[in-house]
Amino acid sequence: MNAKLSAVKGMNDILPPESARWEWFESKVRELMRAYGYRNIRTPIVEPTALFVRGIGEVTDIVEKEMYSFTDALNDEQLTLRPENTAAIVRAAVEHNLLYDGGKRLWYTGPMFRHERPQRGRYRQFHQVGAEALGYAGPDVDAELILMARRLWSMLGLQGLRLELNCLGQADERARHRAKLIAYFEAHAGELDEDARRRLHTNPLRILDTKNPAMQPLVQGAPRLLDELGEESRAHFDGLQQLLREAGQDFVINPRLVRGLDYYNLSVFEWVSEQLGAQGTVCAGGRYDGLVEQIGGKPAPACGWALGIERVLDLLAQAGLAGAAAPPDVYVVLAHAPALASALQTAEALRAAGLGVLMHAGGGSLKSQMKKADASGARFALIFGEQEWLAGEVGLKALRETSALQQRSVPLQPASLLLDCLR
Ligand code: ATP
Ligand code: MG
């Protein structure tokens, strides 16, 4: 025997019956997006590396150490498996001039790739759903995006997710804050961990996002960007808070909530759960008014979020929500081999009428086939035996009735007769 092969570490197979939960979740997402007028967009999984370097920023965890990048041996192009999708959506919008007649509301789903240490809620291939509203300055659209996520939680039956908000202001406000932040951390240089020392002069805002418990007191006492906000930024932030309050949405302001990139500005938000251990952020988003220009388009404001599907499904599984795949309606038992063609035709006719039909395959005795029929969860077994076949009939047995009814014979023609028995 050849040696077994396994999936790449941190990249998971999604198998039945677990895959049913994914399908159920995806159907809810489609319903949600339709309800808000967001339209589906699909971009390639592989993009030029330069897109992410420019679109995410050089001094970020993702670009510094998490990207799966390679050189296409055939033409020497530098390529990357997408670690996130916002940069690609913006690239596509610019490339195809999608904003020529005004704003666009878009959504996507699919796999993302980051070379991280695999653990609960953190994988190397993971999946996101994202919503992006391009061309709108907000804060109405910021509120819409947040309420959209809230509606998804309620459609899924999830409770207890906390909304955290912050405002990152504009470039000049961040520059003032950055100077104060560097001065503060320099004055406490002895308390910085290695990561923080490395980021101090490249991306000090990111230090606020540290997960190191030993750094928490230091970070708690750091100068707040919120205190640097000018009138316009404040008005945007107040406007968003007002809309959320009026929509009955609670939130907490978390001054340490950041995205360490220059073109993220104004609103940032996260939906956080206490039930996921260290990886508690289920959905993260914010405004990125500078990105469209950064990717080469005419300046246009934008806002969006991305949620981690594995983390949402973890919550659903914990809550016992989201069910099994629907069983077939009918299981076809083939007790007499020459009846095969007739059985296949009947199965096709039932499927055309909208029924789910599982055709027995692989032979075996009537008894063993009936066992499989029962285990399939089907409501009915259709039994193609010799006697019935000779009479142009089929045996019908209800599998889920409590008063175990006897099998009866039903003529195959007209097909409507059999269909009526199966409804
Ligand atoms: P974290 O701080 O957990 O690393 P992040 O800031 O890198 O998150 P984003 O880039 O904002 O995450 O991605 C949005 C969402 O995608 C996250 O909130 C999370 O739910 C999910 N996500 C991010 N990275 C992973 C991963 N490696 N595995 C599974 N889900 C992930
Ligand atoms: Mg990360």
CSV table of C-alpha atoms and ligand atoms in Angstrom, one decimal:
chain,number,residue,atom,x,y,z
A,1,MET,CA,0.0,0.0,0.0
A,2,ASN,CA,1.1,3.5,-0.7
A,3,ALA,CA,1.7,5.9,2.2
A,4,LYS,CA,-1.3,7.9,3.2
A,5,LEU,CA,-1.5,11.6,2.3
A,6,SER,CA,-3.1,14.2,4.6
A,7,ALA,CA,-4.4,17.7,4.2
A,8,VAL,CA,-2.0,20.6,4.8
A,9,LYS,CA,-1.7,21.6,8.5
A,10,GLY,CA,-4.3,24.2,9.4
A,11,MET,CA,-6.4,23.5,6.4
A,12,ASN,CA,-9.6,21.5,7.1
A,13,ASP,CA,-11.8,19.1,5.2
A,14,ILE,CA,-15.4,20.0,5.8
A,15,LEU,CA,-17.3,16.7,5.8
A,16,PRO,CA,-20.9,15.6,6.1
A,17,PRO,CA,-22.8,15.9,8.4
A,18,GLU,CA,-20.9,19.1,9.5
A,19,SER,CA,-21.1,20.5,5.9
A,20,ALA,CA,-24.9,20.7,6.3
A,21,ARG,CA,-24.3,23.4,8.9
A,22,TRP,CA,-22.2,25.3,6.4
A,23,GLU,CA,-24.9,25.0,3.7
A,24,TRP,CA,-27.6,26.2,6.2
A,25,PHE,CA,-25.4,29.1,7.2
A,26,GLU,CA,-24.7,30.1,3.6
A,27,SER,CA,-28.5,30.1,2.8
A,28,LYS,CA,-29.1,32.5,5.7
A,29,VAL,CA,-26.3,34.7,4.4
A,30,ARG,CA,-27.8,34.9,0.9
A,31,GLU,CA,-31.2,35.7,2.5
A,32,LEU,CA,-29.6,38.5,4.5
A,33,MET,CA,-27.8,40.0,1.6
A,34,ARG,CA,-30.9,40.1,-0.5
A,35,ALA,CA,-32.8,41.8,2.3
A,36,TYR,CA,-30.2,44.6,2.3
A,37,GLY,CA,-29.7,44.9,-1.5
A,38,TYR,CA,-26.1,43.7,-1.4
A,39,ARG,CA,-25.0,42.0,-4.6
A,40,ASN,CA,-22.7,39.0,-4.9
A,41,ILE,CA,-19.1,39.5,-6.3
A,42,ARG,CA,-16.6,36.7,-6.9
A,43,THR,CA,-12.9,37.5,-7.4
A,44,PRO,CA,-9.9,35.1,-7.9
A,45,ILE,CA,-8.3,33.3,-5.0
A,46,VAL,CA,-4.9,34.2,-6.3
A,47,GLU,CA,-3.9,37.9,-6.8
A,48,PRO,CA,-0.7,39.8,-7.5
A,49,THR,CA,1.3,40.0,-4.2
A,50,ALA,CA,1.6,43.8,-4.8
A,51,LEU,CA,-2.2,44.2,-4.3
A,52,PHE,CA,-2.0,43.0,-0.7
A,53,VAL,CA,1.3,44.8,0.1
A,54,ARG,CA,-0.4,48.0,-1.0
A,55,GLY,CA,-3.9,47.2,0.1
A,56,ILE,CA,-3.2,45.8,3.6
A,57,GLY,CA,0.1,47.6,4.3
A,58,GLU,CA,3.7,46.5,4.7
A,59,VAL,CA,3.9,46.8,8.5
A,60,THR,CA,1.0,44.4,9.3
A,61,ASP,CA,1.0,40.9,10.7
A,62,ILE,CA,-0.6,39.7,7.5
A,63,VAL,CA,1.9,41.1,5.1
A,64,GLU,CA,4.9,40.7,7.3
A,65,LYS,CA,4.5,37.0,8.1
A,66,GLU,CA,1.2,35.4,7.2
A,67,MET,CA,1.0,35.4,3.4
A,68,TYR,CA,1.2,32.4,1.2
A,69,SER,CA,3.2,34.0,-1.6
A,70,PHE,CA,5.0,32.3,-4.5
A,71,THR,CA,6.6,33.0,-7.8
A,72,ASP,CA,4.7,31.6,-10.8
A,73,ALA,CA,7.4,29.5,-12.3
A,74,LEU,CA,6.0,29.9,-15.8
A,75,ASN,CA,6.2,33.7,-16.0
A,76,ASP,CA,8.0,34.9,-12.9
A,77,GLU,CA,4.9,36.7,-11.5
A,78,GLN,CA,4.8,37.3,-7.8
A,79,LEU,CA,1.4,35.9,-6.6
A,80,THR,CA,-0.3,35.4,-3.2
A,81,LEU,CA,-3.3,33.3,-2.0
A,82,ARG,CA,-5.7,36.0,-0.8
A,83,PRO,CA,-5.4,36.5,3.0
A,84,GLU,CA,-8.5,38.7,3.0
A,85,ASN,CA,-10.8,40.0,0.3
A,86,THR,CA,-11.3,43.7,0.7
A,87,ALA,CA,-8.3,44.7,-1.3
A,88,ALA,CA,-9.4,42.4,-4.2
A,89,ILE,CA,-13.0,43.8,-4.2
A,90,VAL,CA,-11.6,47.3,-4.4
A,91,ARG,CA,-9.2,46.2,-7.2
A,92,ALA,CA,-12.1,44.7,-9.1
A,93,ALA,CA,-14.3,47.8,-8.5
A,94,VAL,CA,-11.5,50.0,-9.9
A,95,GLU,CA,-10.5,47.7,-12.7
A,96,HIS,CA,-14.1,47.5,-14.0
A,97,ASN,CA,-15.1,51.0,-13.1
A,98,LEU,CA,-18.0,49.8,-10.9
A,99,LEU,CA,-18.4,53.1,-9.2
A,100,TYR,CA,-19.0,55.1,-12.4
A,101,ASP,CA,-22.7,55.6,-11.7
A,102,GLY,CA,-22.6,55.8,-7.9
A,103,GLY,CA,-22.1,53.6,-4.9
A,104,LYS,CA,-22.2,49.9,-4.9
A,105,ARG,CA,-23.1,47.4,-2.1
A,106,LEU,CA,-21.3,44.1,-2.6
A,107,TRP,CA,-20.8,40.8,-0.7
A,108,TYR,CA,-18.6,37.8,-1.1
A,109,THR,CA,-17.8,34.5,0.6
A,110,GLY,CA,-14.9,32.1,0.2
A,111,PRO,CA,-11.6,30.7,1.6
A,112,MET,CA,-8.8,33.0,2.8
A,113,PHE,CA,-5.2,31.9,3.6
A,114,ARG,CA,-2.9,33.0,6.3
A,115,HIS,CA,0.2,31.2,7.7
A,116,GLU,CA,-0.7,31.4,11.4
A,117,ARG,CA,-0.3,29.0,14.2
A,118,PRO,CA,-3.3,26.7,14.0
A,119,GLN,CA,-5.6,26.6,17.1
A,120,ARG,CA,-9.2,26.9,17.9
A,121,GLY,CA,-10.7,29.6,15.7
A,122,ARG,CA,-7.5,30.1,13.8
A,123,TYR,CA,-6.7,28.1,10.7
A,124,ARG,CA,-4.4,28.5,7.7
A,125,GLN,CA,-7.3,28.1,5.3
A,126,PHE,CA,-10.4,29.7,6.8
A,127,HIS,CA,-13.6,31.2,5.3
A,128,GLN,CA,-15.1,34.6,5.4
A,129,VAL,CA,-18.3,36.3,4.5
A,130,GLY,CA,-17.8,40.0,3.8
A,131,ALA,CA,-19.9,43.0,2.9
A,132,GLU,CA,-18.5,46.1,1.4
A,133,ALA,CA,-20.3,49.4,0.7
A,134,LEU,CA,-18.2,51.4,-1.8
A,135,GLY,CA,-18.8,55.1,-2.5
A,136,TYR,CA,-20.8,56.1,0.6
A,137,ALA,CA,-19.4,58.4,3.2
A,138,GLY,CA,-21.7,57.3,6.1
A,139,PRO,CA,-22.4,57.2,9.0
A,140,ASP,CA,-25.7,55.9,7.7
A,141,VAL,CA,-24.1,53.1,5.8
A,142,ASP,CA,-21.8,52.3,8.7
A,143,ALA,CA,-24.9,51.8,10.8
A,144,GLU,CA,-26.5,49.7,8.1
A,145,LEU,CA,-23.6,47.4,8.0
A,146,ILE,CA,-23.6,46.9,11.7
A,147,LEU,CA,-27.3,46.3,11.8
A,148,MET,CA,-27.0,43.9,9.0
A,149,ALA,CA,-24.6,41.8,11.1
A,150,ARG,CA,-27.0,42.0,14.0
A,151,ARG,CA,-29.8,40.7,11.8
A,152,LEU,CA,-27.6,37.8,10.7
A,153,TRP,CA,-27.1,36.8,14.4
A,154,SER,CA,-30.8,36.9,15.0
A,155,MET,CA,-31.6,34.9,11.8
A,156,LEU,CA,-29.1,32.3,13.0
A,157,GLY,CA,-30.5,32.3,16.5
A,158,LEU,CA,-27.2,33.5,18.1
A,159,GLN,CA,-27.3,35.5,21.3
A,160,GLY,CA,-24.9,37.4,23.4
A,161,LEU,CA,-22.6,38.9,20.9
A,162,ARG,CA,-21.1,42.2,22.1
A,163,LEU,CA,-20.6,45.2,19.7
A,164,GLU,CA,-17.5,47.2,20.3
A,165,LEU,CA,-16.9,50.5,18.5
A,166,ASN,CA,-14.1,53.0,18.1
A,167,CYS,CA,-13.3,56.0,15.9
A,168,LEU,CA,-9.9,56.2,14.2
A,169,GLY,CA,-10.4,59.8,13.0
A,170,GLN,CA,-8.4,61.1,10.0
A,171,ALA,CA,-4.8,61.1,9.1
A,172,ASP,CA,-3.8,64.4,10.8
A,173,GLU,CA,-5.6,63.3,14.0
A,174,ARG,CA,-3.8,59.9,13.9
A,175,ALA,CA,-0.5,61.7,13.3
A,176,ARG,CA,-1.0,63.7,16.5
A,177,HIS,CA,-2.0,60.7,18.4
A,178,ARG,CA,0.9,58.7,17.0
A,179,ALA,CA,3.4,61.2,18.2
A,180,LYS,CA,1.9,61.1,21.7
A,181,LEU,CA,1.8,57.3,21.6
A,182,ILE,CA,5.4,57.0,20.7
A,183,ALA,CA,6.5,59.4,23.4
A,184,TYR,CA,4.4,57.4,26.0
A,185,PHE,CA,5.7,54.0,25.0
A,186,GLU,CA,9.3,55.4,24.8
A,187,ALA,CA,8.9,56.6,28.4
A,188,HIS,CA,7.9,53.0,29.3
A,189,ALA,CA,10.4,51.3,27.0
A,190,GLY,CA,11.3,48.7,29.8
A,191,GLU,CA,7.8,47.4,29.8
A,192,LEU,CA,7.5,46.7,26.1
A,193,ASP,CA,7.5,43.2,24.8
A,194,GLU,CA,9.5,42.3,21.7
A,195,ASP,CA,6.6,42.8,19.3
A,196,ALA,CA,5.9,46.2,20.7
A,197,ARG,CA,9.5,47.3,20.5
A,198,ARG,CA,9.5,46.3,16.8
A,199,ARG,CA,6.3,48.2,16.1
A,200,LEU,CA,7.1,51.3,18.1
A,201,HIS,CA,8.4,53.3,15.2
A,202,THR,CA,6.6,51.5,12.3
A,203,ASN,CA,3.1,51.0,13.5
A,204,PRO,CA,2.6,52.0,17.2
A,205,LEU,CA,-1.2,52.0,16.9
A,206,ARG,CA,-0.9,48.2,16.5
A,207,ILE,CA,0.7,47.9,19.9
A,208,LEU,CA,-2.7,48.8,21.4
A,209,ASP,CA,-4.1,45.6,19.8
A,210,THR,CA,-1.6,43.4,21.7
A,211,LYS,CA,-2.9,40.1,23.1
A,212,ASN,CA,-0.1,39.9,25.6
A,213,PRO,CA,-1.7,40.0,29.1
A,214,ALA,CA,1.5,41.5,30.6
A,215,MET,CA,1.2,44.5,28.4
A,216,GLN,CA,-2.5,45.3,29.3
A,217,PRO,CA,-1.9,47.8,32.1
A,218,LEU,CA,0.5,49.8,29.9
A,219,VAL,CA,-1.9,49.8,27.0
A,220,GLN,CA,-4.8,50.7,29.3
A,221,GLY,CA,-3.0,53.9,30.3
A,222,ALA,CA,-1.9,54.9,26.8
A,223,PRO,CA,-3.1,58.2,25.2
A,224,ARG,CA,-6.4,57.8,23.4
A,225,LEU,CA,-7.0,58.6,19.8
A,226,LEU,CA,-10.5,59.5,20.8
A,227,ASP,CA,-9.1,62.5,22.6
A,228,GLU,CA,-7.5,63.8,19.4
A,229,LEU,CA,-10.6,63.8,17.3
A,230,GLY,CA,-11.6,67.1,15.6
A,231,GLU,CA,-15.2,68.3,15.0
A,232,GLU,CA,-15.9,66.4,11.8
A,233,SER,CA,-14.7,63.0,13.0
A,234,ARG,CA,-16.6,63.5,16.2
A,235,ALA,CA,-19.7,64.3,14.3
A,236,HIS,CA,-19.4,61.2,12.2
A,237,PHE,CA,-18.8,59.0,15.3
A,238,ASP,CA,-21.7,60.7,17.3
A,239,GLY,CA,-23.9,60.2,14.2
A,240,LEU,CA,-23.2,56.5,14.1
A,241,GLN,CA,-23.8,56.1,17.9
A,242,GLN,CA,-27.0,58.0,17.6
A,243,LEU,CA,-28.3,55.8,14.8
A,244,LEU,CA,-27.4,52.6,16.7
A,245,ARG,CA,-29.1,53.9,19.9
A,246,GLU,CA,-32.2,54.7,17.9
A,247,ALA,CA,-32.1,51.2,16.5
A,248,GLY,CA,-31.9,49.7,20.0
A,249,GLN,CA,-28.4,48.4,19.5
A,250,ASP,CA,-26.1,48.4,22.6
A,251,PHE,CA,-22.4,48.9,22.2
A,252,VAL,CA,-19.3,49.6,24.2
A,253,ILE,CA,-16.6,52.1,23.1
A,254,ASN,CA,-13.2,50.4,23.1
A,255,PRO,CA,-10.5,53.0,22.6
A,256,ARG,CA,-8.0,50.1,21.9
A,257,LEU,CA,-9.9,48.8,18.9
A,258,VAL,CA,-7.6,49.6,16.0
A,259,ARG,CA,-6.7,48.7,12.4
A,260,GLY,CA,-3.1,49.6,12.0
A,261,LEU,CA,-3.4,51.0,8.5
A,262,ASP,CA,-3.3,54.5,7.2
A,263,TYR,CA,-6.3,54.4,5.0
A,264,TYR,CA,-8.6,52.9,7.7
A,265,ASN,CA,-10.4,55.9,9.3
A,266,LEU,CA,-13.4,56.9,11.3
A,267,SER,CA,-15.6,54.0,12.3
A,268,VAL,CA,-14.1,50.6,13.4
A,269,PHE,CA,-16.2,47.9,15.0
A,270,GLU,CA,-16.0,44.3,16.1
A,271,TRP,CA,-18.6,41.8,17.2
A,272,VAL,CA,-17.1,39.7,20.0
A,273,SER,CA,-18.2,36.5,21.8
A,274,GLU,CA,-17.1,35.3,25.2
A,275,GLN,CA,-17.7,31.7,24.2
A,276,LEU,CA,-14.8,31.2,21.8
A,277,GLY,CA,-11.7,31.4,24.1
A,278,ALA,CA,-8.9,33.6,22.9
A,279,GLN,CA,-10.3,34.0,19.4
A,280,GLY,CA,-13.4,35.9,20.4
A,281,THR,CA,-13.8,38.3,17.4
A,282,VAL,CA,-16.5,36.9,15.1
A,283,CYS,CA,-16.9,39.9,12.8
A,284,ALA,CA,-14.6,42.9,12.2
A,285,GLY,CA,-15.1,45.9,10.1
A,286,GLY,CA,-14.8,49.6,9.6
A,287,ARG,CA,-14.4,52.5,7.2
A,288,TYR,CA,-11.5,52.6,4.7
A,289,ASP,CA,-12.0,55.9,2.8
A,290,GLY,CA,-8.4,55.9,1.6
A,291,LEU,CA,-8.2,52.4,0.0
A,292,VAL,CA,-9.9,53.0,-3.3
A,293,GLU,CA,-7.4,55.7,-4.1
A,294,GLN,CA,-4.5,53.6,-2.7
A,295,ILE,CA,-5.5,50.8,-5.2
A,296,GLY,CA,-5.4,53.4,-8.1
A,297,GLY,CA,-9.0,54.5,-8.3
A,298,LYS,CA,-10.6,57.9,-8.0
A,299,PRO,CA,-10.9,58.7,-4.3
A,300,ALA,CA,-14.2,57.2,-2.9
A,301,PRO,CA,-15.3,56.5,0.6
A,302,ALA,CA,-16.0,52.9,1.7
A,303,CYS,CA,-17.0,50.8,4.6
A,304,GLY,CA,-17.3,47.0,5.2
A,305,TRP,CA,-16.9,44.0,7.4
A,306,ALA,CA,-15.8,40.4,7.3
A,307,LEU,CA,-16.8,37.6,9.5
A,308,GLY,CA,-15.0,34.4,10.2
A,309,ILE,CA,-17.4,31.5,9.3
A,310,GLU,CA,-15.6,28.9,11.4
A,311,ARG,CA,-16.0,31.0,14.5
A,312,VAL,CA,-19.7,31.6,13.8
A,313,LEU,CA,-20.2,27.9,13.2
A,314,ASP,CA,-18.4,27.1,16.4
A,315,LEU,CA,-21.0,29.3,18.2
A,316,LEU,CA,-23.9,27.6,16.4
A,317,ALA,CA,-22.6,24.2,17.3
A,318,GLN,CA,-22.2,25.2,21.0
A,319,ALA,CA,-25.8,26.5,21.0
A,320,GLY,CA,-27.0,23.3,19.3
A,321,LEU,CA,-28.3,25.4,16.4
A,322,ALA,CA,-28.4,24.7,12.7
A,323,GLY,CA,-29.5,21.3,11.7
A,324,ALA,CA,-28.7,18.2,9.8
A,325,ALA,CA,-29.0,17.9,6.1
A,326,ALA,CA,-32.6,17.2,4.9
A,327,PRO,CA,-33.0,13.4,4.4
A,328,PRO,CA,-34.2,12.1,1.1
A,329,ASP,CA,-37.9,11.7,0.5
A,330,VAL,CA,-37.6,8.3,-1.1
A,331,TYR,CA,-35.1,5.5,-1.0
A,332,VAL,CA,-35.3,3.2,-4.0
A,333,VAL,CA,-34.7,-0.5,-3.2
A,334,LEU,CA,-33.9,-2.8,-6.1
A,335,ALA,CA,-34.8,-6.4,-5.1
A,336,HIS,CA,-35.0,-7.7,-8.7
A,337,ALA,CA,-32.1,-6.7,-11.0
A,338,PRO,CA,-34.0,-6.6,-14.3
A,339,ALA,CA,-36.2,-3.8,-12.9
A,340,LEU,CA,-33.2,-1.5,-12.8
A,341,ALA,CA,-34.2,0.6,-15.9
A,342,SER,CA,-37.7,1.0,-14.6
A,343,ALA,CA,-36.4,2.0,-11.2
A,344,LEU,CA,-34.1,4.6,-12.7
A,345,GLN,CA,-36.9,6.1,-14.8
A,346,THR,CA,-39.2,6.3,-11.8
A,347,ALA,CA,-36.5,7.9,-9.7
A,348,GLU,CA,-36.0,10.5,-12.5
A,349,ALA,CA,-39.7,11.3,-12.7
A,350,LEU,CA,-39.9,11.8,-9.0
A,351,ARG,CA,-36.9,14.1,-9.0
A,352,ALA,CA,-38.4,16.1,-11.8
A,353,ALA,CA,-41.4,16.6,-9.5
A,354,GLY,CA,-39.2,18.0,-6.8
A,355,LEU,CA,-38.6,15.0,-4.6
A,356,GLY,CA,-35.3,13.9,-3.1
A,357,VAL,CA,-34.6,10.3,-4.3
A,358,LEU,CA,-31.7,8.2,-3.1
A,359,MET,CA,-31.1,5.3,-5.4
A,360,HIS,CA,-29.7,2.2,-3.8
A,361,ALA,CA,-26.3,1.2,-5.3
A,362,GLY,CA,-24.1,-1.7,-4.7
A,363,GLY,CA,-26.5,-4.6,-4.6
A,364,GLY,CA,-27.2,-6.7,-1.5
A,365,SER,CA,-30.2,-8.6,-0.2
A,366,LEU,CA,-33.7,-7.0,0.3
A,367,LYS,CA,-33.1,-7.1,4.0
A,368,SER,CA,-29.8,-5.2,3.9
A,369,GLN,CA,-31.3,-2.7,1.4
A,370,MET,CA,-34.3,-2.1,3.7
A,371,LYS,CA,-31.9,-1.4,6.5
A,372,LYS,CA,-30.1,1.2,4.5
A,373,ALA,CA,-33.4,2.7,3.5
A,374,ASP,CA,-34.3,3.1,7.1
A,375,ALA,CA,-30.9,4.6,8.0
A,376,SER,CA,-31.1,7.1,5.2
A,377,GLY,CA,-34.0,8.9,7.1
A,378,ALA,CA,-36.2,8.7,4.0
A,379,ARG,CA,-40.0,8.8,4.5
A,380,PHE,CA,-40.7,6.1,2.0
A,381,ALA,CA,-39.0,3.0,0.5
A,382,LEU,CA,-40.0,2.2,-3.1
A,383,ILE,CA,-39.3,-1.5,-3.6
A,384,PHE,CA,-38.8,-2.8,-7.1
A,385,GLY,CA,-39.4,-6.6,-6.6
A,386,GLU,CA,-40.0,-9.3,-9.3
A,387,GLN,CA,-43.8,-9.6,-8.8
A,388,GLU,CA,-44.5,-5.9,-8.8
A,389,TRP,CA,-42.3,-5.4,-11.8
A,390,LEU,CA,-44.1,-8.0,-13.8
A,391,ALA,CA,-47.4,-6.3,-12.9
A,392,GLY,CA,-46.1,-2.8,-13.8
A,393,GLU,CA,-46.2,-1.8,-10.1
A,394,VAL,CA,-43.9,-0.9,-7.3
A,395,GLY,CA,-43.9,-1.7,-3.6
A,396,LEU,CA,-44.4,1.3,-1.3
A,397,LYS,CA,-43.6,1.3,2.4
A,398,ALA,CA,-43.8,4.2,4.7
A,399,LEU,CA,-40.7,4.2,7.0
A,400,ARG,CA,-41.6,6.9,9.5
A,401,GLU,CA,-45.1,6.0,10.5
A,402,THR,CA,-45.5,4.9,14.1
A,403,SER,CA,-48.1,2.3,13.3
A,404,ALA,CA,-45.8,0.3,11.0
A,405,LEU,CA,-48.1,0.1,7.9
A,406,GLN,CA,-47.8,-2.9,5.7
A,407,GLN,CA,-46.2,-2.5,2.3
A,408,ARG,CA,-48.7,-2.0,-0.6
A,409,SER,CA,-48.4,-2.0,-4.3
A,410,VAL,CA,-48.9,1.1,-6.5
A,411,PRO,CA,-49.1,1.1,-10.3
A,412,LEU,CA,-46.2,2.9,-12.0
A,413,GLN,CA,-48.6,4.5,-14.6
A,414,PRO,CA,-49.9,7.1,-14.5
A,415,ALA,CA,-47.0,8.6,-12.6
A,416,SER,CA,-49.3,11.1,-10.8
A,417,LEU,CA,-50.8,8.2,-8.8
A,418,LEU,CA,-47.4,7.3,-7.3
A,419,LEU,CA,-46.7,11.0,-6.7
A,420,ASP,CA,-50.0,11.4,-4.8
A,421,CYS,CA,-49.0,8.5,-2.5
A,422,LEU,CA,-45.6,10.2,-1.7
A,423,ARG,CA,-46.9,13.7,-0.8
B,1,ATP,P1,-7.3,38.2,14.8
B,1,ATP,O1,-7.0,39.4,15.6
B,1,ATP,O2,-8.2,37.2,15.4
B,1,ATP,O3,-6.1,37.7,14.1
B,1,ATP,P2,-7.7,39.7,12.4
B,1,ATP,O4,-7.8,41.1,12.8
B,1,ATP,O5,-6.5,39.2,11.8
B,1,ATP,O6,-8.2,38.8,13.6
B,1,ATP,P3,-9.5,40.2,10.2
B,1,ATP,O7,-8.5,40.3,9.2
B,1,ATP,O8,-10.2,41.5,10.7
B,1,ATP,O9,-9.0,39.4,11.5
B,1,ATP,O10,-10.6,39.2,9.7
B,1,ATP,C1,-12.0,39.2,10.0
B,1,ATP,C2,-12.5,38.0,10.8
B,1,ATP,O11,-12.0,36.8,10.1
B,1,ATP,C3,-11.9,37.8,12.2
B,1,ATP,O12,-12.7,38.5,13.1
B,1,ATP,C4,-12.1,36.3,12.4
B,1,ATP,O13,-13.4,36.0,12.7
B,1,ATP,C5,-11.8,35.7,11.0
B,1,ATP,N1,-10.4,35.3,11.0
B,1,ATP,C6,-9.2,36.0,10.8
B,1,ATP,N2,-8.1,35.2,10.8
B,1,ATP,C7,-8.6,34.0,10.9
B,1,ATP,C8,-7.9,32.7,10.9
B,1,ATP,N3,-6.6,32.5,10.8
B,1,ATP,N4,-8.7,31.6,11.1
B,1,ATP,C9,-10.1,31.7,11.3
B,1,ATP,N5,-10.7,32.8,11.3
B,1,ATP,C10,-10.0,34.0,11.1
B,2,MG,MG,-4.9,38.0,12.5
